[in-house]
XYZ file of C-alpha atoms in Angstrom:
76
model
C 18.839 100.306 63.796
C 18.412 102.417 66.943
C 21.174 102.601 69.527
C 20.684 100.166 72.382
C 22.128 100.250 75.850
C 22.780 96.930 77.559
C 24.422 96.974 80.966
C 25.419 94.190 83.317
C 26.203 95.271 86.862
C 28.123 92.882 89.115
C 29.190 93.194 92.719
C 29.069 91.780 96.208
C 25.948 91.810 98.342
C 25.323 95.259 99.734
C 27.579 96.986 97.179
C 24.696 99.087 95.853
C 23.955 97.245 92.611
C 20.191 97.498 93.062
C 20.320 101.189 93.911
C 22.490 102.036 90.925
C 20.493 99.789 88.583
C 17.232 101.452 89.603
C 18.764 104.861 88.904
C 20.184 103.777 85.541
C 16.910 102.119 84.518
C 14.972 105.288 85.329
C 17.490 107.593 83.636
C 17.738 105.582 80.406
C 14.164 104.243 80.411
C 15.391 100.661 80.267
C 14.172 97.628 82.215
C 15.961 96.479 85.350
C 16.292 92.685 85.394
C 17.444 91.369 88.764
C 18.293 87.684 89.108
C 17.712 87.955 92.852
C 14.203 89.304 92.263
C 13.555 86.540 89.720
C 14.721 83.842 92.168
C 12.580 85.245 94.986
C 9.537 85.466 92.696
C 9.970 81.844 91.585
C 10.176 80.698 95.207
C 7.136 82.761 96.183
C 5.157 81.426 93.199
C 5.977 77.890 94.372
C 6.770 76.890 90.784
C 8.723 73.691 90.124
C 11.863 75.733 89.434
C 11.122 77.837 92.504
C 10.955 74.733 94.677
C 14.312 73.633 93.250
C 15.803 77.039 94.038
C 14.380 76.984 97.582
C 15.848 73.535 98.248
C 19.275 74.627 97.011
C 19.256 77.819 99.056
C 18.000 75.974 102.149
C 21.128 73.789 101.900
C 23.254 76.927 101.841
C 24.414 76.199 98.296
C 24.558 78.465 95.262
C 21.971 78.155 92.514
C 23.581 76.756 89.350
C 24.062 78.906 86.277
C 21.824 76.542 84.286
C 18.930 77.022 86.694
C 19.388 80.802 86.844
C 19.480 80.953 83.033
C 16.221 78.992 82.806
C 14.561 81.376 85.246
C 15.881 84.498 83.494
C 14.783 83.192 80.081
C 11.318 82.587 81.510
C 11.201 86.092 82.947
C 12.304 87.708 79.696
């Protein structure tokens, strides 16, 4: 079985996660999966889940883990 590299990068907004992830993805030739990008794409696509996400964010609330997991599974 070949060696695999799986990384999870966490941090506050503006900490540089996206910048570092883009660099790591390019260096190791691995995909960069961004939950923020997935959420924005779902909203832009006006999918049922995207409408749910938009309504939650419009309230100023956080999107639940269950909803984020559904979106990430769909993206993967």
